[in-house]
mmCIF file of C-alpha atoms in Angstrom:
data_model
loop_
_atom_site.group_PDB
_atom_site.id
_atom_site.type_symbol
_atom_site.label_atom_id
_atom_site.label_comp_id
_atom_site.label_asym_id
_atom_site.label_seq_id
_atom_site.Cartn_x
_atom_site.Cartn_y
_atom_site.Cartn_z
ATOM 1 C CA UNK A 1 97.238 34.793 -160.840
ATOM 2 C CA UNK A 2 96.742 38.499 -161.144
ATOM 3 C CA UNK A 3 96.164 40.323 -164.532
ATOM 4 C CA UNK A 4 99.635 41.809 -164.186
ATOM 5 C CA UNK A 5 101.439 38.678 -163.893
ATOM 6 C CA UNK A 6 99.403 37.108 -166.705
ATOM 7 C CA UNK A 7 100.207 39.607 -169.194
ATOM 8 C CA UNK A 8 103.917 39.824 -168.014
ATOM 9 C CA UNK A 9 104.281 35.977 -168.031
ATOM 10 C CA UNK A 10 102.768 35.667 -171.638
ATOM 11 C CA UNK A 11 104.927 38.566 -172.974
ATOM 12 C CA UNK A 12 108.092 36.914 -171.154
ATOM 13 C CA UNK A 13 107.367 33.677 -172.710
ATOM 14 C CA UNK A 14 106.916 35.038 -176.187
ATOM 15 C CA UNK A 15 110.127 37.169 -176.127
ATOM 16 C CA UNK A 16 112.079 34.259 -174.491
ATOM 17 C CA UNK A 17 110.819 31.964 -177.415
ATOM 18 C CA UNK A 18 111.563 34.433 -180.054
ATOM 19 C CA UNK A 19 115.073 35.154 -178.719
ATOM 20 C CA UNK A 20 115.779 31.450 -178.382
ATOM 21 C CA UNK A 21 114.783 30.798 -182.033
ATOM 22 C CA UNK A 22 116.707 33.736 -183.293
ATOM 23 C CA UNK A 23 119.789 32.342 -181.512
ATOM 24 C CA UNK A 24 119.059 29.004 -182.761
ATOM 25 C CA UNK A 25 117.546 27.804 -186.077
ATOM 26 C CA UNK A 26 115.990 30.986 -187.144
ATOM 27 C CA UNK A 27 118.263 33.493 -188.781
ATOM 28 C CA UNK A 28 117.828 36.860 -190.372
ATOM 29 C CA UNK A 29 119.916 37.748 -193.340
ATOM 30 C CA UNK A 30 120.751 41.003 -195.238
ATOM 31 C CA UNK A 31 119.071 41.395 -197.292
ATOM 32 C CA UNK A 32 115.993 39.424 -195.733
ATOM 33 C CA UNK A 33 115.049 36.238 -197.421
ATOM 34 C CA UNK A 34 111.361 35.516 -198.249
ATOM 35 C CA UNK A 35 111.400 32.298 -195.980
ATOM 36 C CA UNK A 36 112.749 34.436 -193.100
ATOM 37 C CA UNK A 37 110.007 37.065 -193.585
ATOM 38 C CA UNK A 38 107.383 34.245 -193.368
ATOM 39 C CA UNK A 39 108.856 33.025 -190.043
ATOM 40 C CA UNK A 40 109.035 36.250 -188.382
ATOM 41 C CA UNK A 41 105.643 37.485 -189.485
ATOM 42 C CA UNK A 42 104.094 34.163 -188.529
ATOM 43 C CA UNK A 43 105.690 34.162 -185.008
ATOM 44 C CA UNK A 44 104.604 37.923 -184.602
ATOM 45 C CA UNK A 45 100.942 37.087 -185.452
ATOM 46 C CA UNK A 46 100.922 34.073 -183.245
ATOM 47 C CA UNK A 47 102.267 36.211 -180.224
ATOM 48 C CA UNK A 48 99.604 38.986 -180.965
ATOM 49 C CA UNK A 49 96.800 36.430 -181.099
ATOM 50 C CA UNK A 50 97.709 34.767 -177.700
ATOM 51 C CA UNK A 51 97.966 38.251 -176.259
ATOM 52 C CA UNK A 52 94.393 39.042 -177.621
ATOM 53 C CA UNK A 53 93.010 36.008 -176.072
ATOM 54 C CA UNK A 54 94.546 36.523 -172.763
ATOM 55 C CA UNK A 55 93.461 40.126 -172.627
ATOM 56 C CA UNK A 56 89.996 39.426 -173.829
ATOM 57 C CA UNK A 57 89.474 36.501 -171.093
ATOM 58 C CA UNK A 58 91.185 38.599 -168.515
ATOM 59 C CA UNK A 59 89.156 41.833 -169.022
ATOM 60 C CA UNK A 60 85.769 40.164 -169.594
ATOM 61 C CA UNK A 61 84.630 40.515 -165.961
ATOM 62 C CA UNK A 62 85.471 44.126 -166.092
ATOM 63 C CA UNK A 63 83.069 44.502 -169.095
ATOM 64 C CA UNK A 64 80.383 42.644 -167.196
ATOM 65 C CA UNK A 65 80.923 44.948 -164.232
ATOM 66 C CA UNK A 66 80.797 48.060 -166.519
ATOM 67 C CA UNK A 67 77.350 46.846 -167.905
ATOM 68 C CA UNK A 68 76.013 46.012 -164.339
ATOM 69 C CA UNK A 69 77.150 49.510 -162.963
ATOM 70 C CA UNK A 70 75.325 51.171 -165.924
ATOM 71 C CA UNK A 71 72.022 49.285 -165.280
ATOM 72 C CA UNK A 72 72.176 49.485 -161.452
ATOM 73 C CA UNK A 73 69.006 51.033 -159.794
ATOM 74 C CA UNK A 74 68.487 50.647 -156.174
ATOM 75 C CA UNK A 75 64.662 50.635 -156.609
ATOM 76 C CA UNK A 76 65.034 47.924 -159.101
ATOM 77 C CA UNK A 77 67.530 45.419 -157.757
ATOM 78 C CA UNK A 78 68.833 42.946 -160.402
ATOM 79 C CA UNK A 79 71.394 40.201 -160.422
ATOM 80 C CA UNK A 80 74.882 41.004 -158.996
ATOM 81 C CA UNK A 81 77.922 40.518 -161.276
ATOM 82 C CA UNK A 82 79.636 37.299 -160.627
ATOM 83 C CA UNK A 83 83.069 37.432 -158.717
ATOM 84 C CA UNK A 84 85.423 35.967 -161.181
ATOM 85 C CA UNK A 85 88.505 36.699 -163.065
ATOM 86 C CA UNK A 86 92.066 37.641 -162.062
ATOM 87 C CA UNK A 87 92.614 38.837 -158.401
ATOM 88 C CA UNK A 88 92.337 42.461 -159.112
ATOM 89 C CA UNK A 89 89.048 42.061 -160.932
ATOM 90 C CA UNK A 90 87.692 39.811 -158.448
ATOM 91 C CA UNK A 91 88.476 42.128 -155.666
ATOM 92 C CA UNK A 92 86.858 44.973 -157.494
ATOM 93 C CA UNK A 93 83.594 43.122 -158.310
ATOM 94 C CA UNK A 94 83.263 42.026 -154.515
ATOM 95 C CA UNK A 95 83.864 45.532 -153.446
ATOM 96 C CA UNK A 96 81.220 46.808 -155.863
ATOM 97 C CA UNK A 97 78.748 44.154 -154.580
ATOM 98 C CA UNK A 98 79.532 45.178 -150.971
ATOM 99 C CA UNK A 99 78.945 48.828 -151.920
ATOM 100 C CA UNK A 100 75.409 48.011 -153.439
ATOM 101 C CA UNK A 101 74.497 46.222 -150.321
ATOM 102 C CA UNK A 102 75.751 49.141 -148.140
ATOM 103 C CA UNK A 103 73.978 51.695 -150.416
ATOM 104 C CA UNK A 104 70.677 49.776 -150.381
ATOM 105 C CA UNK A 105 70.829 49.408 -146.421
ATOM 106 C CA UNK A 106 71.543 53.040 -146.218
ATOM 107 C CA UNK A 107 68.792 54.056 -148.613
ATOM 108 C CA UNK A 108 66.358 51.692 -146.660
ATOM 109 C CA UNK A 109 67.239 53.342 -143.401
ATOM 110 C CA UNK A 110 66.788 56.851 -144.779
ATOM 111 C CA UNK A 111 63.537 55.838 -146.534
ATOM 112 C CA UNK A 112 62.463 54.299 -143.134
ATOM 113 C CA UNK A 113 63.169 57.684 -141.320
ATOM 114 C CA UNK A 114 61.473 59.583 -144.069
ATOM 115 C CA UNK A 115 58.326 57.352 -144.146
ATOM 116 C CA UNK A 116 58.252 57.266 -140.231
ATOM 117 C CA UNK A 117 58.312 61.145 -140.220
ATOM 118 C CA UNK A 118 55.706 61.144 -143.020
ATOM 119 C CA UNK A 119 53.318 58.666 -141.042
ATOM 120 C CA UNK A 120 53.778 61.025 -137.908
ATOM 121 C CA UNK A 121 52.834 64.037 -139.895
ATOM 122 C CA UNK A 122 49.848 62.252 -141.356
ATOM 123 C CA UNK A 123 48.729 61.311 -137.849
ATOM 124 C CA UNK A 124 49.055 64.897 -136.664
ATOM 125 C CA UNK A 125 47.037 66.174 -139.712
ATOM 126 C CA UNK A 126 44.381 63.508 -139.017
ATOM 127 C CA UNK A 127 44.062 64.525 -135.434
ATOM 128 C CA UNK A 128 43.762 68.137 -136.274
ATOM 129 C CA UNK A 129 41.107 67.410 -138.956
ATOM 130 C CA UNK A 130 39.127 65.330 -136.668
ATOM 131 C CA UNK A 131 39.615 67.427 -133.458
ATOM 132 C CA UNK A 132 39.551 70.952 -134.785
ATOM 133 C CA UNK A 133 37.887 70.943 -138.382
ATOM 134 C CA UNK A 134 35.576 68.165 -137.456
ATOM 135 C CA UNK A 135 34.426 69.865 -134.280
ATOM 136 C CA UNK A 136 34.006 73.167 -135.912
ATOM 137 C CA UNK A 137 31.771 71.712 -138.647
ATOM 138 C CA UNK A 138 29.727 69.908 -135.991
ATOM 139 C CA UNK A 139 29.197 73.131 -134.132
ATOM 140 C CA UNK A 140 28.081 74.736 -137.371
ATOM 141 C CA UNK A 141 25.612 72.027 -138.025
ATOM 142 C CA UNK A 142 24.094 72.604 -134.501
ATOM 143 C CA UNK A 143 23.920 76.255 -135.183
ATOM 144 C CA UNK A 144 22.198 75.703 -138.548
ATOM 145 C CA UNK A 145 19.776 73.227 -136.930
ATOM 146 C CA UNK A 146 18.866 76.228 -134.536
ATOM 147 C CA UNK A 147 18.623 78.604 -137.305
ATOM 148 C CA UNK A 148 16.280 76.369 -139.359
ATOM 149 C CA UNK A 149 13.981 75.871 -136.500
ATOM 150 C CA UNK A 150 13.561 79.558 -136.097
ATOM 151 C CA UNK A 151 13.859 80.729 -139.769
ATOM 152 C CA UNK A 152 10.958 81.832 -141.991
ATOM 153 C CA UNK A 153 9.234 79.315 -144.130
ATOM 154 C CA UNK A 154 10.766 80.814 -147.456
ATOM 155 C CA UNK A 155 14.531 80.481 -145.986
ATOM 156 C CA UNK A 156 14.240 76.944 -144.586
ATOM 157 C CA UNK A 157 15.081 75.545 -148.050
ATOM 158 C CA UNK A 158 18.300 77.569 -148.350
ATOM 159 C CA UNK A 159 19.242 76.718 -144.714
ATOM 160 C CA UNK A 160 18.630 73.137 -145.412
ATOM 161 C CA UNK A 161 20.893 73.307 -148.275
ATOM 162 C CA UNK A 162 23.499 74.749 -146.227
ATOM 163 C CA UNK A 163 23.093 71.827 -143.682
ATOM 164 C CA UNK A 164 23.608 69.339 -146.313
ATOM 165 C CA UNK A 165 26.659 71.093 -147.702
ATOM 166 C CA UNK A 166 28.113 71.203 -144.118
ATOM 167 C CA UNK A 167 27.380 67.643 -143.433
ATOM 168 C CA UNK A 168 29.040 66.613 -146.632
ATOM 169 C CA UNK A 169 31.983 68.561 -145.889
ATOM 170 C CA UNK A 170 32.125 66.885 -142.305
ATOM 171 C CA UNK A 171 31.759 63.331 -143.989
ATOM 172 C CA UNK A 172 34.592 64.304 -146.481
ATOM 173 C CA UNK A 173 36.986 65.584 -143.527
ATOM 174 C CA UNK A 174 36.278 62.239 -141.654
ATOM 175 C CA UNK A 175 37.096 60.335 -144.824
ATOM 176 C CA UNK A 176 40.304 62.208 -145.347
ATOM 177 C CA UNK A 177 41.335 61.697 -141.713
ATOM 178 C CA UNK A 178 40.626 57.930 -142.063
ATOM 179 C CA UNK A 179 42.929 57.656 -145.025
ATOM 180 C CA UNK A 180 45.660 59.761 -143.387
ATOM 181 C CA UNK A 181 45.427 57.609 -140.196
ATOM 182 C CA UNK A 182 44.286 54.037 -140.769
ATOM 183 C CA UNK A 183 42.748 53.560 -137.191
ATOM 184 C CA UNK A 184 41.342 50.276 -138.269
ATOM 185 C CA UNK A 185 44.590 48.884 -139.138
ATOM 186 C CA UNK A 186 45.925 49.674 -135.447
ATOM 187 C CA UNK A 187 42.905 48.529 -133.781
ATOM 188 C CA UNK A 188 41.666 45.495 -135.817
ATOM 189 C CA UNK A 189 44.560 44.546 -137.928
ATOM 190 C CA UNK A 190 45.557 44.103 -141.569
ATOM 191 C CA UNK A 191 42.708 42.163 -143.001
ATOM 192 C CA UNK A 192 40.046 44.346 -141.510
ATOM 193 C CA UNK A 193 41.866 47.476 -142.674
ATOM 194 C CA UNK A 194 42.088 46.026 -146.257
ATOM 195 C CA UNK A 195 38.437 45.114 -146.226
ATOM 196 C CA UNK A 196 37.531 48.756 -145.079
ATOM 197 C CA UNK A 197 39.806 50.017 -147.890
ATOM 198 C CA UNK A 198 38.003 48.063 -150.608
ATOM 199 C CA UNK A 199 34.675 49.207 -149.259
ATOM 200 C CA UNK A 200 35.646 52.746 -149.247
ATOM 201 C CA UNK A 201 36.792 52.674 -152.768
ATOM 202 C CA UNK A 202 33.615 50.648 -153.800
ATOM 203 C CA UNK A 203 31.553 53.325 -152.297
ATOM 204 C CA UNK A 204 33.210 55.751 -154.717
ATOM 205 C CA UNK A 205 32.495 54.075 -157.984
ATOM 206 C CA UNK A 206 35.266 51.456 -158.283
ATOM 207 C CA UNK A 207 33.983 47.984 -157.681
ATOM 208 C CA UNK A 208 36.740 46.273 -155.522
ATOM 209 C CA UNK A 209 36.656 42.571 -154.865
ATOM 210 C CA UNK A 210 38.662 41.504 -151.864
ATOM 211 C CA UNK A 211 40.260 38.018 -151.480
ATOM 212 C CA UNK A 212 41.834 37.771 -148.029
ATOM 213 C CA UNK A 213 43.058 34.300 -147.365
ATOM 214 C CA UNK A 214 43.221 33.082 -143.751
ATOM 215 C CA UNK A 215 46.332 31.732 -142.251
ATOM 216 C CA UNK A 216 48.546 34.682 -142.620
ATOM 217 C CA UNK A 217 51.997 34.397 -141.057
ATOM 218 C CA UNK A 218 52.953 36.896 -138.051
ATOM 219 C CA UNK A 219 53.878 40.262 -139.534
ATOM 220 C CA UNK A 220 55.627 43.222 -137.990
ATOM 221 C CA UNK A 221 53.632 46.399 -137.662
ATOM 222 C CA UNK A 222 56.024 48.172 -140.193
ATOM 223 C CA UNK A 223 55.345 45.359 -142.857
ATOM 224 C CA UNK A 224 51.522 45.554 -142.083
ATOM 225 C CA UNK A 225 51.654 49.460 -142.733
ATOM 226 C CA UNK A 226 53.635 48.924 -145.864
ATOM 227 C CA UNK A 227 51.157 46.354 -147.240
ATOM 228 C CA UNK A 228 48.230 48.781 -146.419
ATOM 229 C CA UNK A 229 49.850 51.794 -148.013
ATOM 230 C CA UNK A 230 50.866 49.913 -151.139
ATOM 231 C CA UNK A 231 47.182 48.627 -151.469
ATOM 232 C CA UNK A 232 45.951 52.142 -150.830
ATOM 233 C CA UNK A 233 48.238 53.676 -153.428
ATOM 234 C CA UNK A 234 47.487 51.134 -156.169
ATOM 235 C CA UNK A 235 43.652 51.469 -155.669
ATOM 236 C CA UNK A 236 44.263 55.273 -155.762
ATOM 237 C CA UNK A 237 46.102 54.966 -159.041
ATOM 238 C CA UNK A 238 43.381 52.652 -160.391
ATOM 239 C CA UNK A 239 40.629 55.143 -159.470
ATOM 240 C CA UNK A 240 42.431 58.070 -160.900
ATOM 241 C CA UNK A 241 44.488 56.940 -164.002
ATOM 242 C CA UNK A 242 43.405 53.580 -165.337
ATOM 243 C CA UNK A 243 39.870 54.226 -166.322
ATOM 244 C CA UNK A 244 38.754 50.735 -164.788
ATOM 245 C CA UNK A 245 35.572 50.065 -163.197
ATOM 246 C CA UNK A 246 36.646 46.942 -161.528
ATOM 247 C CA UNK A 247 39.595 45.877 -159.513
ATOM 248 C CA UNK A 248 40.653 43.031 -157.168
ATOM 249 C CA UNK A 249 42.515 43.108 -153.835
ATOM 250 C CA UNK A 250 43.899 39.923 -152.600
ATOM 251 C CA UNK A 251 46.352 38.887 -149.651
ATOM 252 C CA UNK A 252 47.519 35.322 -149.248
ATOM 253 C CA UNK A 253 50.307 33.437 -147.564
ATOM 254 C CA UNK A 254 53.399 32.846 -149.499
ATOM 255 C CA UNK A 255 56.105 30.136 -149.082
ATOM 256 C CA UNK A 256 58.376 32.747 -147.080
ATOM 257 C CA UNK A 257 55.863 35.433 -146.189
ATOM 258 C CA UNK A 258 52.610 36.906 -147.722
ATOM 259 C CA UNK A 259 51.804 38.166 -151.207
ATOM 260 C CA UNK A 260 49.582 41.247 -151.979
ATOM 261 C CA UNK A 261 47.865 41.590 -155.419
ATOM 262 C CA UNK A 262 46.223 44.538 -156.687
ATOM 263 C CA UNK A 263 44.824 44.479 -160.195
ATOM 264 C CA UNK A 264 42.379 46.092 -162.496
ATOM 265 C CA UNK A 265 40.703 46.014 -165.887
ATOM 266 C CA UNK A 266 41.834 49.376 -166.944
ATOM 267 C CA UNK A 267 43.886 50.600 -169.786
ATOM 268 C CA UNK A 268 47.254 49.144 -168.243
ATOM 269 C CA UNK A 269 50.844 50.356 -168.716
ATOM 270 C CA UNK A 270 52.079 51.064 -172.089
ATOM 271 C CA UNK A 271 55.605 50.014 -173.184
ATOM 272 C CA UNK A 272 56.957 53.517 -172.858
ATOM 273 C CA UNK A 273 55.136 54.419 -169.639
ATOM 274 C CA UNK A 274 57.187 56.169 -167.106
ATOM 275 C CA UNK A 275 57.009 55.444 -163.419
ATOM 276 C CA UNK A 276 55.305 58.180 -161.540
ATOM 277 C CA UNK A 277 55.551 59.334 -158.003
ATOM 278 C CA UNK A 278 53.155 56.919 -156.667
ATOM 279 C CA UNK A 279 54.924 53.773 -158.146
ATOM 280 C CA UNK A 280 58.289 55.068 -156.874
ATOM 281 C CA UNK A 281 56.731 55.839 -153.517
ATOM 282 C CA UNK A 282 55.596 52.140 -153.447
ATOM 283 C CA UNK A 283 59.037 50.903 -154.328
ATOM 284 C CA UNK A 284 60.552 53.124 -151.611
ATOM 285 C CA UNK A 285 58.069 51.363 -149.043
ATOM 286 C CA UNK A 286 59.080 47.956 -150.425
ATOM 287 C CA UNK A 287 62.587 48.663 -150.076
ATOM 288 C CA UNK A 288 61.940 49.544 -146.506
ATOM 289 C CA UNK A 289 60.982 45.928 -145.326
ATOM 290 C CA UNK A 290 63.130 44.218 -147.990
ATOM 291 C CA UNK A 291 59.860 43.148 -150.118
ATOM 292 C CA UNK A 292 59.904 42.407 -153.856
ATOM 293 C CA UNK A 293 57.546 44.859 -156.020
ATOM 294 C CA UNK A 294 56.540 44.193 -159.461
ATOM 295 C CA UNK A 295 54.297 46.555 -161.567
ATOM 296 C CA UNK A 296 53.189 45.458 -165.039
ATOM 297 C CA UNK A 297 50.264 44.612 -167.115
ATOM 298 C CA UNK A 298 47.827 41.817 -166.170
ATOM 299 C CA UNK A 299 47.232 38.573 -168.154
ATOM 300 C CA UNK A 300 44.365 39.968 -170.071
ATOM 301 C CA UNK A 301 44.436 43.723 -169.668
ATOM 302 C CA UNK A 302 44.794 46.386 -166.893
ATOM 303 C CA UNK A 303 47.470 46.789 -164.304
ATOM 304 C CA UNK A 304 48.876 44.476 -161.672
ATOM 305 C CA UNK A 305 50.833 45.499 -158.649
ATOM 306 C CA UNK A 306 52.436 42.401 -156.812
ATOM 307 C CA UNK A 307 54.315 42.711 -153.459
ATOM 308 C CA UNK A 308 55.927 39.927 -151.759
ATOM 309 C CA UNK A 309 56.968 40.525 -148.154
ATOM 310 C CA UNK A 310 59.002 38.172 -146.315
ATOM 311 C CA UNK A 311 58.278 37.168 -142.514
ATOM 312 C CA UNK A 312 60.781 38.283 -139.977
ATOM 313 C CA UNK A 313 63.671 35.972 -139.195
ATOM 314 C CA UNK A 314 64.416 34.643 -135.867
ATOM 315 C CA UNK A 315 67.154 37.142 -135.481
ATOM 316 C CA UNK A 316 64.552 39.928 -135.596
ATOM 317 C CA UNK A 317 62.899 38.843 -132.208
ATOM 318 C CA UNK A 318 65.440 40.799 -130.248
ATOM 319 C CA UNK A 319 64.359 44.171 -131.868
ATOM 320 C CA UNK A 320 61.167 45.295 -130.109
ATOM 321 C CA UNK A 321 59.994 47.232 -133.323
ATOM 322 C CA UNK A 322 60.362 44.104 -135.338
ATOM 323 C CA UNK A 323 58.480 42.070 -132.997
ATOM 324 C CA UNK A 324 55.709 40.552 -134.974
ATOM 325 C CA UNK A 325 52.141 40.012 -133.920
ATOM 326 C CA UNK A 326 49.413 37.883 -135.580
ATOM 327 C CA UNK A 327 47.784 39.735 -138.461
ATOM 328 C CA UNK A 328 44.353 40.858 -137.542
ATOM 329 C CA UNK A 329 45.198 41.025 -133.690
ATOM 330 C CA UNK A 330 44.968 44.384 -131.940
ATOM 331 C CA UNK A 331 48.324 45.971 -131.271
ATOM 332 C CA UNK A 332 49.854 46.443 -128.016
ATOM 333 C CA UNK A 333 50.520 49.669 -126.443
ATOM 334 C CA UNK A 334 54.158 49.500 -127.531
ATOM 335 C CA UNK A 335 53.163 49.043 -131.053
ATOM 336 C CA UNK A 336 50.080 50.988 -131.682
ATOM 337 C CA UNK A 337 51.938 54.139 -132.322
ATOM 338 C CA UNK A 338 54.539 52.783 -134.542
ATOM 339 C CA UNK A 339 54.502 54.407 -138.000
#
C-alpha cells in the first residue's frame, strides 16, 4: 500500500470511529462533564499515537535513504539502501540505486578514457626521452670521449667528471623512460614487471621483498596495467612519504581473481590523514576494472595497500580489448599497444 493510502486510511478509520462514538454512547454536554473530557482526550491521544507510529514506520526508509545519500562516494562504494517501505519510497530507493550504478559506470568509462590518454602520453614522452634526449646524451658522451683523448693532462680530470655527469643523466633519463612506459610488462608479463619494479626501488635505498605466487588466472591487459600502476604508486608513496626502509610486494591468486598487496614498516596512516592525489589515483584505476582497493594501517605498523581484481567473466570474451592472456605471457600485436 502506498504511503498516501496508508495515512488516508488511518485518518479515515479514526474519524469514522470518532463520529460513530459521538453518535452512539459518547455525548458531549454543555457544560462539558469531566468524564466526557477524559473520553475525548483519550481518543485524541490514541489517534495521534497511531498516526505517529504509522508515519514513523512509513518514513523510516526515507531516513535511511537520506543517510545513504549523505555518505555516498563513488570511490568508496558502500552498501546500498535496502528497497523497502511503501510503493513510492521503494520506487525512490530503487531509482537511487540505479542512479548510483549508472554514475559509477559513467565514471569508470570517463576514468578509462582519461587513463588511456594518460598512458598514450606517457608512451610518447618515453619515446621522446629515449630517442631524442637519450641519443643526444649518447652523442655528448662520444664527443667528450674524443675530447678526453686529445685534452691536456690537467684538463682530463674535469672532462672525466663531465663524462660521469653525462652518463648519470643518461641513466636517469632511461630510468624515467622505463617508469613512464613499462616495456617489461608488455614484453614479459606482469610477474616479471613487478620483479623489475621491486629491484628498481631496492636499488634506490628501499628494500623490497617480492612474493609472486604461481598459478595466476588469466588477466586482461587493462587489469595487468592497473595492478602494475597501483604497485608502482604504492611503492613510490612508501619511498617518498612513509620513512620506511623495508617493503613487501606480493601478488597471489584469490578465489575470484588476484590480490595485490603492498606493505611497509613506515609511519603508517594517522586517523586524520587525508587521502592525497596518489591514493585517489589508485582508486580511480581500481574503479576502472571494478576492483576493490583498501588503504590502511598494517597489523603492526606501516601502511598496507590491498587490491582485489576479479577475473573477466565469460561475457567479456566477445570484447577483443578484454580478451585475457595468461599472466607472464608476451602480448600479441593486438594487445601490446593497449594502454
